[in-house]
Amino acid sequence: MKIDKLKLTNYRNLEDLEVEPNSRLNLIFGPNGSGKTNFCEAIHFVSTGDNIKGSRQRELINWRSEYALVRLGLKNDDQVVVYLKEGEGKEIKINSKSGRQSELRSLVPTHAFVPEDLYISKGPPRRRRSLLNSHLSQLSDGYGHLLSEYNAELKKKNTLLKKDEINEDFLEVLSDRLVELGARITVERADYLRDLNQYLPEIYGRFAGTEQELNLSYSEDGLVEGSEEEIAELLSDKLERNRKKELERETSVVGPHRDKFEYLLDGKNLRTFGSQGELRTAVIATYLAYLELYEKRFDELPILVLDDILSELDRDRGEAFLENLPEEPQVFMTTATRSPSFRKLSGEFTVLKIAEGGIERQ
Ligand SMILES: Nc1ncnc2c1ncn2[C@@H]1O[C@H](COP(=O)(O)OP(=O)(O)OP(=O)(O)O)[C@@H](O)[C@H]1O
Ligand SMILES: [Mg+2]
């Protein structure tokens, strides 16, 4: 799917912006604070109903206004409008009829890369866990549902562990359920890592221009191999061994919600040893590997929204990224400066400049 027309009214600092983007590559420039991230966020917002930064909806409305409006025209002539009014919920219109948030994702499939994604490789395990969860929720049927079921049971167990008097039978029931769901999650994650690692070393190599091998794997103490039954048994044993600890700490310490994953570059933990550019390249390589898997699964790619993806990359790696950008999808890519890597751009593209709340072609 491609965006034919985008119109923003009072969306954050973008008070009046209208653009007919290139159906291939759109390069968006503008000084710091001009609204590049807001522009990316608006595309994400109209295609999911959620905002990237996790901030409140009121914050999306321009400070001097009481409403915000995002209008989107698609190549197939579908029209999407999301209207936000202060103190009220959002209103979604699809082809002038009232629409639901859940309809947006399939209508305008997008995938966003945000600057905070750098912390996926560098930050705490939680970051890599949520990366896998979000990829799997897109690529695997039922994973999202499985995960919410697991989280709901986990919540019950944690509430129970905090009680003064614990119903042992109920604890047992919840633990069994968590083992069963947990084993299924673990198998899905292990399968996904296997798929991902088929692409990662090659893609990383294209950036680094060296024979370094990048992998994303379960950290050493994690559960990895085995059938669902075997993993369930391992999980169950681990739970038994940590029973006292869980009661003392009044929380669940065993299970996929605690899974740890690490990037290894030539066998060394990237989080500990990687340079800034290497850490960033690892995330970008994962992103491109995910897109390969996405294309295999769905036969097409989502619209890509890449906010500041080139920063911290040296010229060679920046050029390698542009050369390796998938050819078919529509891409929105922001940068604060015109990177020297751009001289390598071939094919069709449009340069857009954001300033004073609007946008213009260069
Ligand atoms: N609700 C709002 N109303 C008006 N202005 C807002 C609102 N929310 C955010 N802003 C402003 O929008 C400006 C642009 O933010 P944005 O993050 O999009 O800039 P940017 O172009 O991505 O900058 P950088 O190059 O530093 O990443 C900020 O100065 C911010 O104060
Ligand atoms: Mg920004």
Short mmCIF file of C-alpha atoms and ligand atoms in Angstrom, two decimals:
data_model
loop_
_atom_site.label_atom_id
_atom_site.label_comp_id
_atom_site.label_asym_id
_atom_site.label_seq_id
_atom_site.Cartn_x
_atom_site.Cartn_y
_atom_site.Cartn_z
CA MET A 1 0.00 0.00 0.00
CA LYS A 2 1.16 3.56 -0.69
CA ILE A 3 0.18 6.94 0.66
CA ASP A 4 -0.96 9.34 -2.03
CA LYS A 5 -1.79 12.32 0.11
CA LEU A 6 -1.26 13.32 3.72
CA LYS A 7 -2.79 16.33 5.40
CA LEU A 8 -2.10 17.33 9.00
CA THR A 9 -4.01 20.01 10.85
CA ASN A 10 -2.86 21.10 14.30
CA TYR A 11 -0.96 17.87 14.80
CA ARG A 12 1.62 18.88 17.45
CA ASN A 13 3.69 21.71 15.92
CA LEU A 14 2.55 20.82 12.38
CA GLU A 15 -0.34 23.23 12.10
CA ASP A 16 -0.99 23.02 8.41
CA LEU A 17 0.89 20.48 6.38
CA GLU A 18 -0.14 18.95 3.10
CA VAL A 19 1.94 16.67 0.94
CA GLU A 20 1.64 14.30 -1.98
CA PRO A 21 4.54 12.01 -1.27
CA ASN A 22 6.63 10.05 -3.70
CA SER A 23 5.41 6.49 -3.97
CA ARG A 24 9.01 5.33 -3.47
CA LEU A 25 11.42 7.26 -1.30
CA ASN A 26 10.75 10.47 0.59
CA LEU A 27 13.67 12.21 2.27
CA ILE A 28 12.56 14.63 4.93
CA PHE A 29 14.90 17.33 6.17
CA GLY A 30 14.55 20.04 8.73
CA PRO A 31 16.48 21.49 11.64
CA ASN A 32 16.18 20.10 15.16
CA GLY A 33 12.76 20.75 16.56
CA SER A 34 11.15 21.41 13.17
CA GLY A 35 8.73 18.48 13.43
CA LYS A 36 10.36 15.53 11.61
CA THR A 37 9.63 13.10 14.42
CA ASN A 38 6.13 14.51 14.72
CA PHE A 39 5.61 13.91 11.00
CA CYS A 40 6.66 10.25 11.39
CA GLU A 41 4.50 9.91 14.46
CA ALA A 42 1.49 11.26 12.55
CA ILE A 43 1.86 8.53 9.89
CA HIS A 44 2.15 5.91 12.60
CA PHE A 45 -0.84 7.42 14.38
CA VAL A 46 -3.15 7.36 11.38
CA SER A 47 -2.09 3.82 10.48
CA THR A 48 -2.50 2.30 13.95
CA GLY A 49 -4.52 4.72 16.06
CA ASP A 50 -1.62 4.71 18.57
CA ASN A 51 1.13 7.22 18.95
CA ILE A 52 4.76 6.16 18.95
CA LYS A 53 6.03 7.92 22.00
CA GLY A 54 3.33 6.52 24.26
CA SER A 55 2.34 10.02 25.28
CA ARG A 56 -1.19 11.11 25.98
CA GLN A 57 -3.53 11.89 23.14
CA ARG A 58 -3.99 15.45 24.35
CA GLU A 59 -0.32 16.04 23.69
CA LEU A 60 -0.85 15.36 20.00
CA ILE A 61 -3.09 18.40 19.67
CA ASN A 62 -1.35 21.66 18.95
CA TRP A 63 -1.08 23.78 22.09
CA ARG A 64 -3.01 26.62 20.49
CA SER A 65 -5.83 24.43 19.23
CA GLU A 66 -8.59 22.24 20.61
CA TYR A 67 -8.48 19.57 17.93
CA ALA A 68 -6.12 17.78 15.59
CA LEU A 69 -6.85 16.16 12.28
CA VAL A 70 -4.90 13.67 10.19
CA ARG A 71 -6.17 12.89 6.70
CA LEU A 72 -4.74 10.20 4.55
CA GLY A 73 -5.45 9.34 0.94
CA LEU A 74 -4.25 5.95 -0.27
CA LYS A 75 -3.28 4.75 -3.74
CA ASN A 76 -6.40 2.60 -3.96
CA ASP A 77 -8.51 5.72 -3.24
CA ASP A 78 -9.32 4.74 0.33
CA GLN A 79 -9.55 7.74 2.63
CA VAL A 80 -8.74 7.65 6.33
CA VAL A 81 -9.42 10.48 8.74
CA VAL A 82 -8.52 10.53 12.41
CA TYR A 83 -9.96 13.38 14.40
CA LEU A 84 -8.98 14.21 17.95
CA LYS A 85 -10.84 16.67 20.09
CA GLU A 86 -9.73 17.85 23.49
CA GLY A 87 -11.52 15.99 26.25
CA GLU A 88 -13.07 13.50 23.84
CA GLY A 89 -11.88 10.25 22.33
CA LYS A 90 -10.64 9.94 18.80
CA GLU A 91 -12.96 9.59 15.90
CA ILE A 92 -11.98 7.42 12.96
CA LYS A 93 -13.53 7.70 9.53
CA ILE A 94 -12.78 5.26 6.74
CA ASN A 95 -14.23 6.34 3.40
CA SER A 96 -16.52 8.77 5.23
CA LYS A 97 -17.98 6.01 7.41
CA SER A 98 -17.27 5.57 11.07
CA GLY A 99 -14.36 3.12 11.49
CA ARG A 100 -12.67 1.16 14.24
CA GLN A 101 -9.05 1.43 15.37
CA SER A 102 -8.49 -2.28 14.70
CA GLU A 103 -9.28 -1.75 11.01
CA LEU A 104 -6.44 0.71 10.50
CA ARG A 105 -3.48 -1.66 10.66
CA SER A 106 -4.57 -3.80 7.75
CA LEU A 107 -5.69 -0.80 5.73
CA VAL A 108 -2.36 1.05 6.04
CA PRO A 109 0.36 -1.40 7.10
CA THR A 110 3.34 0.60 8.32
CA HIS A 111 6.46 -0.14 10.26
CA ALA A 112 8.24 2.59 12.15
CA PHE A 113 11.84 2.87 13.22
CA VAL A 114 12.26 5.40 16.01
CA PRO A 115 15.50 6.85 17.40
CA GLU A 116 14.93 5.10 20.75
CA ASP A 117 15.28 1.79 18.92
CA LEU A 118 19.02 2.20 19.32
CA TYR A 119 18.55 1.08 22.91
CA ILE A 120 17.29 -2.29 21.74
CA SER A 121 20.85 -3.54 21.44
CA LYS A 122 22.34 -1.46 24.21
CA GLY A 123 19.60 -1.35 26.81
CA PRO A 124 18.23 -3.84 29.35
CA PRO A 125 16.86 -7.27 28.30
CA ARG A 126 13.33 -5.90 28.35
CA ARG A 127 14.06 -4.01 25.14
CA ARG A 128 15.07 -7.08 23.17
CA ARG A 129 12.17 -9.01 24.61
CA SER A 130 9.70 -6.43 23.42
CA LEU A 131 11.36 -6.34 20.00
CA LEU A 132 10.78 -10.08 19.63
CA ASN A 133 7.25 -9.74 20.94
CA SER A 134 6.39 -7.03 18.47
CA HIS A 135 7.92 -8.89 15.50
CA LEU A 136 6.22 -12.13 16.45
CA SER A 137 2.88 -10.42 16.98
CA GLN A 138 3.06 -9.32 13.35
CA LEU A 139 4.47 -12.47 11.83
CA SER A 140 2.93 -15.30 13.80
CA ASP A 141 -0.79 -15.91 14.00
CA GLY A 142 -1.94 -16.14 17.55
CA TYR A 143 1.29 -14.98 19.22
CA GLY A 144 -0.21 -11.69 20.37
CA HIS A 145 -3.14 -13.52 21.89
CA LEU A 146 -0.86 -16.10 23.52
CA LEU A 147 1.20 -13.34 25.07
CA SER A 148 -1.77 -11.47 26.50
CA GLU A 149 -3.11 -14.69 27.95
CA TYR A 150 0.25 -15.35 29.57
CA ASN A 151 0.41 -11.82 30.96
CA ALA A 152 -3.10 -12.07 32.38
CA GLU A 153 -2.24 -15.30 34.23
CA LEU A 154 1.05 -13.81 35.38
CA LYS A 155 -0.76 -10.86 36.85
CA LYS A 156 -3.04 -13.19 38.80
CA LYS A 157 -0.09 -15.12 40.13
CA ASN A 158 1.75 -11.97 41.20
CA THR A 159 -1.34 -10.73 43.02
CA LEU A 160 -1.61 -14.08 44.77
CA LEU A 161 2.06 -14.06 45.78
CA LYS A 162 1.53 -10.74 47.54
CA LYS A 163 -1.24 -12.05 49.78
CA ASP A 164 -0.63 -12.86 53.45
CA GLU A 165 -2.37 -16.20 53.13
CA ILE A 166 -1.68 -18.03 49.92
CA ASN A 167 -4.10 -20.55 48.47
CA GLU A 168 -1.65 -23.29 47.48
CA ASP A 169 -4.10 -25.02 45.13
CA PHE A 170 -4.74 -21.86 43.19
CA LEU A 171 -1.02 -21.18 43.01
CA GLU A 172 -0.50 -24.63 41.57
CA VAL A 173 -3.20 -24.11 38.94
CA LEU A 174 -1.75 -20.78 37.89
CA SER A 175 1.78 -22.14 37.77
CA ASP A 176 0.74 -25.05 35.55
CA ARG A 177 -1.03 -22.70 33.22
CA LEU A 178 2.01 -20.40 33.06
CA VAL A 179 4.26 -23.36 32.27
CA GLU A 180 1.99 -24.45 29.44
CA LEU A 181 1.65 -20.97 27.91
CA GLY A 182 5.29 -20.18 28.66
CA ALA A 183 6.53 -23.23 26.77
CA ARG A 184 4.52 -22.22 23.72
CA ILE A 185 5.95 -18.69 23.84
CA THR A 186 9.48 -20.02 24.24
CA VAL A 187 9.14 -22.32 21.23
CA GLU A 188 7.84 -19.46 19.09
CA ARG A 189 10.69 -17.21 20.18
CA ALA A 190 13.33 -19.86 19.58
CA ASP A 191 11.92 -20.54 16.10
CA TYR A 192 11.90 -16.85 15.30
CA LEU A 193 15.49 -16.41 16.46
CA ARG A 194 16.49 -19.28 14.20
CA ASP A 195 14.82 -17.59 11.22
CA LEU A 196 16.31 -14.21 12.09
CA ASN A 197 19.79 -15.63 12.45
CA GLN A 198 19.63 -17.00 8.94
CA TYR A 199 19.73 -13.42 7.68
CA LEU A 200 21.56 -11.44 10.36
CA PRO A 201 25.19 -12.40 9.66
CA GLU A 202 24.85 -11.75 5.93
CA ILE A 203 23.06 -8.44 6.37
CA TYR A 204 25.48 -7.26 9.04
CA GLY A 205 28.36 -8.21 6.77
CA ARG A 206 27.01 -5.99 4.00
CA PHE A 207 27.18 -3.01 6.37
CA ALA A 208 30.41 -3.68 8.09
CA GLY A 209 32.19 -4.87 4.96
CA THR A 210 33.93 -7.48 7.08
CA GLU A 211 33.44 -11.11 7.89
CA GLN A 212 32.01 -10.45 11.33
CA GLU A 213 29.18 -12.69 12.39
CA LEU A 214 26.17 -11.16 14.15
CA ASN A 215 23.59 -13.24 16.00
CA LEU A 216 20.74 -12.63 18.38
CA SER A 217 20.35 -15.46 20.87
CA TYR A 218 19.03 -16.53 24.22
CA SER A 219 21.52 -15.56 26.90
CA GLU A 220 23.49 -18.42 28.36
CA ASP A 221 21.22 -19.26 31.27
CA GLY A 222 18.08 -19.23 29.08
CA LEU A 223 16.06 -22.16 27.85
CA VAL A 224 16.70 -22.78 24.20
CA GLU A 225 16.39 -26.13 22.51
CA GLY A 226 13.72 -28.74 22.73
CA SER A 227 10.14 -29.59 21.96
CA GLU A 228 7.26 -27.84 23.67
CA GLU A 229 6.95 -30.75 26.15
CA GLU A 230 10.66 -30.70 26.97
CA ILE A 231 10.64 -26.96 27.49
CA ALA A 232 7.53 -27.23 29.66
CA GLU A 233 9.33 -29.75 31.82
CA LEU A 234 12.42 -27.57 32.12
CA LEU A 235 10.27 -24.57 32.99
CA SER A 236 8.38 -26.55 35.55
CA ASP A 237 11.61 -27.74 37.22
CA LYS A 238 13.00 -24.23 37.24
CA LEU A 239 9.80 -22.99 38.82
CA GLU A 240 10.00 -25.64 41.51
CA ARG A 241 13.60 -24.71 42.32
CA ASN A 242 12.66 -21.04 42.61
CA ARG A 243 9.50 -21.56 44.60
CA LYS A 244 10.93 -20.21 47.82
CA LYS A 245 12.45 -17.24 46.09
CA GLU A 246 9.11 -16.36 44.48
CA LEU A 247 7.33 -16.51 47.82
CA GLU A 248 10.01 -14.35 49.45
CA ARG A 249 10.05 -11.77 46.70
CA GLU A 250 6.29 -11.94 46.26
CA THR A 251 6.65 -12.02 42.49
CA SER A 252 7.21 -14.49 39.64
CA VAL A 253 10.87 -14.75 38.81
CA VAL A 254 10.74 -17.63 36.33
CA GLY A 255 9.27 -17.64 32.83
CA PRO A 256 9.41 -16.02 29.42
CA HIS A 257 8.63 -12.60 30.93
CA ARG A 258 12.19 -12.80 32.25
CA ASP A 259 13.80 -14.20 29.09
CA LYS A 260 17.09 -12.59 28.18
CA PHE A 261 18.45 -12.19 24.68
CA GLU A 262 21.83 -10.85 23.65
CA TYR A 263 23.46 -9.79 20.43
CA LEU A 264 26.71 -11.58 19.81
CA LEU A 265 29.26 -10.19 17.38
CA ASP A 266 31.81 -12.86 16.64
CA GLY A 267 30.71 -14.52 19.85
CA LYS A 268 31.24 -11.42 22.02
CA ASN A 269 28.37 -9.73 23.79
CA LEU A 270 27.68 -6.58 21.82
CA ARG A 271 25.98 -4.84 24.73
CA THR A 272 29.22 -4.92 26.70
CA PHE A 273 31.76 -4.48 23.93
CA GLY A 274 30.01 -2.88 20.98
CA SER A 275 30.72 0.64 19.73
CA GLN A 276 27.84 3.06 19.22
CA GLY A 277 27.82 2.48 15.47
CA GLU A 278 28.05 -1.29 15.86
CA LEU A 279 25.15 -1.31 18.29
CA ARG A 280 23.11 0.73 15.89
CA THR A 281 24.06 -1.42 12.90
CA ALA A 282 22.93 -4.51 14.81
CA VAL A 283 19.48 -2.99 15.30
CA ILE A 284 19.23 -1.91 11.67
CA ALA A 285 20.34 -5.35 10.48
CA THR A 286 17.64 -6.92 12.68
CA TYR A 287 15.13 -4.53 11.19
CA LEU A 288 16.10 -5.48 7.63
CA ALA A 289 16.09 -9.19 8.51
CA TYR A 290 12.59 -8.77 9.95
CA LEU A 291 11.48 -7.14 6.70
CA GLU A 292 12.81 -10.09 4.70
CA LEU A 293 10.78 -12.43 6.89
CA TYR A 294 7.75 -10.16 6.67
CA GLU A 295 7.93 -10.16 2.88
CA LYS A 296 8.25 -13.94 2.82
CA ARG A 297 5.17 -14.24 4.99
CA PHE A 298 2.90 -11.63 3.38
CA ASP A 299 4.37 -11.25 -0.09
CA GLU A 300 4.58 -7.50 0.34
CA LEU A 301 6.19 -4.94 2.62
CA PRO A 302 4.68 -2.33 4.92
CA ILE A 303 5.23 1.40 4.42
CA LEU A 304 8.50 2.20 6.18
CA VAL A 305 8.80 5.21 8.46
CA LEU A 306 12.44 5.70 9.38
CA ASP A 307 13.11 8.51 11.81
CA ASP A 308 16.75 9.51 11.96
CA ILE A 309 17.95 6.03 11.10
CA LEU A 310 21.26 7.17 9.62
CA SER A 311 22.58 9.06 12.63
CA GLU A 312 25.70 7.57 14.21
CA LEU A 313 26.44 5.55 11.08
CA ASP A 314 29.64 6.36 9.21
CA ARG A 315 29.50 7.13 5.51
CA ASP A 316 30.12 3.57 4.34
CA ARG A 317 27.44 2.14 6.58
CA GLY A 318 25.01 4.89 5.67
CA GLU A 319 25.57 4.14 1.99
CA ALA A 320 25.22 0.43 2.62
CA PHE A 321 21.88 1.10 4.28
CA LEU A 322 20.56 3.11 1.35
CA GLU A 323 21.75 0.48 -1.10
CA ASN A 324 20.06 -2.24 0.92
CA LEU A 325 16.73 -0.51 1.39
CA PRO A 326 14.04 -2.79 0.02
CA GLU A 327 13.02 -1.54 -3.42
CA GLU A 328 9.31 -1.88 -3.47
CA PRO A 329 7.74 -0.20 -0.40
CA GLN A 330 7.10 3.47 0.13
CA VAL A 331 9.68 4.94 2.49
CA PHE A 332 9.66 8.07 4.65
CA MET A 333 13.09 8.82 5.99
CA THR A 334 14.09 11.81 8.08
CA THR A 335 17.50 13.31 8.78
CA ALA A 336 18.52 16.59 10.35
CA THR A 337 21.38 17.06 7.88
CA ARG A 338 21.91 16.07 4.28
CA SER A 339 24.13 13.11 4.78
CA PRO A 340 27.01 12.58 2.32
CA SER A 341 25.62 9.06 1.88
CA PHE A 342 22.83 10.52 -0.23
CA ARG A 343 25.05 10.92 -3.25
CA LYS A 344 24.71 7.15 -3.56
CA LEU A 345 20.96 7.37 -3.99
CA SER A 346 19.67 6.09 -7.25
CA GLY A 347 16.15 5.71 -8.52
CA GLU A 348 13.18 7.79 -7.74
CA PHE A 349 12.97 10.04 -4.70
CA THR A 350 11.55 13.29 -3.42
CA VAL A 351 13.20 15.68 -1.02
CA LEU A 352 10.86 17.41 1.40
CA LYS A 353 11.70 20.15 3.85
CA ILE A 354 9.82 20.71 7.07
CA ALA A 355 9.74 24.24 8.45
CA GLU A 356 7.34 26.47 10.36
CA GLY A 357 4.72 23.80 10.78
CA GLY A 358 4.48 22.97 7.08
CA ILE A 359 6.33 21.08 4.38
CA GLU A 360 7.63 21.90 0.92
CA ARG A 361 9.26 20.08 -1.97
CA GLN A 362 12.88 20.96 -2.64
N1 LIG B 1 1.22 19.58 21.12
C1 LIG B 1 2.20 20.34 20.62
N2 LIG B 1 1.92 21.59 20.17
C2 LIG B 1 2.89 22.37 19.64
N3 LIG B 1 4.16 21.99 19.54
C3 LIG B 1 4.51 20.76 19.96
C4 LIG B 1 3.54 19.88 20.53
N4 LIG B 1 4.16 18.71 20.85
C5 LIG B 1 5.45 18.89 20.52
N5 LIG B 1 5.68 20.11 20.00
C6 LIG B 1 6.94 20.67 19.51
O1 LIG B 1 7.28 20.11 18.27
C7 LIG B 1 8.65 20.41 18.05
C8 LIG B 1 9.22 19.45 17.04
O2 LIG B 1 9.46 18.19 17.60
P1 LIG B 1 10.11 16.99 16.78
O3 LIG B 1 10.49 16.00 17.79
O4 LIG B 1 9.18 16.52 15.71
O5 LIG B 1 11.39 17.66 16.08
P2 LIG B 1 12.47 17.00 15.12
O6 LIG B 1 12.40 17.73 13.83
O7 LIG B 1 12.26 15.53 15.06
O8 LIG B 1 13.82 17.35 15.85
P3 LIG B 1 15.19 16.51 16.02
O9 LIG B 1 15.99 16.78 14.78
O10 LIG B 1 15.81 17.15 17.20
O11 LIG B 1 14.86 15.09 16.22
C9 LIG B 1 9.29 20.46 19.42
O12 LIG B 1 9.96 21.67 19.56
C10 LIG B 1 8.12 20.38 20.39
O13 LIG B 1 8.19 21.32 21.43
MG MG B 2 13.36 13.91 15.80
#
